[in-house]
CSV table of C-alpha atoms in Angstrom, one decimal:
chain,number,residue,atom,x,y,z
A,1,UNK,CA,10.2,5.4,-5.5
A,2,UNK,CA,6.5,5.9,-6.3
A,3,UNK,CA,3.5,5.8,-4.8
A,4,UNK,CA,1.5,2.4,-4.8
A,5,UNK,CA,-0.9,3.5,-6.6
A,6,UNK,CA,1.5,3.3,-10.1
A,7,UNK,CA,2.8,0.0,-9.6
A,8,UNK,CA,2.3,-2.4,-11.9
A,9,UNK,CA,-0.2,-5.7,-11.7
A,10,UNK,CA,1.9,-8.6,-11.1
A,11,UNK,CA,4.7,-6.8,-9.2
A,12,UNK,CA,6.8,-7.7,-5.5
A,13,UNK,CA,7.6,-3.9,-4.2
A,14,UNK,CA,9.1,-2.6,-1.4
A,15,UNK,CA,7.5,-0.5,1.0
A,16,UNK,CA,10.4,2.3,1.6
A,17,UNK,CA,8.0,4.6,3.5
A,18,UNK,CA,5.0,4.8,4.9
A,19,UNK,CA,3.0,8.5,4.3
A,20,UNK,CA,0.1,10.5,5.5
A,21,UNK,CA,-1.3,11.9,9.4
A,22,UNK,CA,0.2,9.9,12.1
A,23,UNK,CA,-3.5,8.1,12.3
A,24,UNK,CA,-3.2,7.0,8.6
A,25,UNK,CA,0.0,5.7,9.4
A,26,UNK,CA,-1.0,3.7,12.6
A,27,UNK,CA,-3.7,2.0,10.7
A,28,UNK,CA,-1.7,1.2,7.5
A,29,UNK,CA,1.1,-0.2,9.3
A,30,UNK,CA,-1.6,-1.9,12.0
A,31,UNK,CA,-2.8,-4.0,7.9
A,32,UNK,CA,1.1,-4.3,7.5
A,33,UNK,CA,2.0,-1.7,5.3
A,34,UNK,CA,5.3,-1.4,6.9
A,35,UNK,CA,8.4,0.6,5.4
A,36,UNK,CA,11.0,-2.7,4.6
A,37,UNK,CA,7.5,-5.5,3.4
A,38,UNK,CA,6.5,-6.3,1.0
A,39,UNK,CA,3.3,-5.9,-1.2
A,40,UNK,CA,2.1,-7.3,-4.6
A,41,UNK,CA,-0.7,-5.5,-6.1
A,42,UNK,CA,-3.2,-8.3,-7.7
A,43,UNK,CA,-5.8,-5.9,-9.4
A,44,UNK,CA,-6.9,-2.3,-10.0
A,45,UNK,CA,-10.2,-0.5,-10.4
A,46,UNK,CA,-10.8,2.5,-10.8
A,47,UNK,CA,-7.1,3.8,-9.0
A,48,UNK,CA,-8.5,1.4,-6.2
A,49,UNK,CA,-6.2,-1.4,-5.4
A,50,UNK,CA,-6.5,-4.9,-4.5
A,51,UNK,CA,-2.5,-6.2,-3.2
A,52,UNK,CA,-1.3,-9.2,-0.9
A,53,UNK,CA,0.5,-7.6,2.1
A,54,UNK,CA,1.7,-9.8,4.9
A,55,UNK,CA,0.3,-13.2,3.3
A,56,UNK,CA,-3.2,-11.2,3.3
A,57,UNK,CA,-5.2,-9.5,0.8
A,58,UNK,CA,-6.2,-6.0,1.4
A,59,UNK,CA,-8.1,-3.9,-0.6
A,60,UNK,CA,-7.9,0.0,0.0
A,61,UNK,CA,-8.7,3.0,-2.3
A,62,UNK,CA,-6.3,5.0,-3.9
A,63,UNK,CA,-5.9,8.1,-2.0
A,64,UNK,CA,-4.5,5.0,0.7
A,65,UNK,CA,-2.5,4.4,-2.4
A,66,UNK,CA,-1.2,7.5,-2.6
A,67,UNK,CA,0.3,7.9,0.2
A,68,UNK,CA,1.9,4.4,0.6
A,69,UNK,CA,6.0,4.5,-1.5
A,70,UNK,CA,7.7,1.5,-3.1
C-alpha cells in the first residue's frame, strides 16, 4: 500500500483506504475516491495530480493525494 501521490502515471490502482479528518474523507468520497474503487493518474505537476476516477477527471493537490492509499 502506498499514497496516491507516489503512483505512476498511466497505471490503474485500486483505492484501499481514504484517510484524514471526517470532513476530508467525506469530500474525497463525494469526488469518487471510495475504497474498492479504481483510480489512475493522468498527469503530475509539482506533486499535484490529475486523476481518472469514476469516469471523471479530477485535479487534487498533493496533500489530498497523500491521504488516499492505493
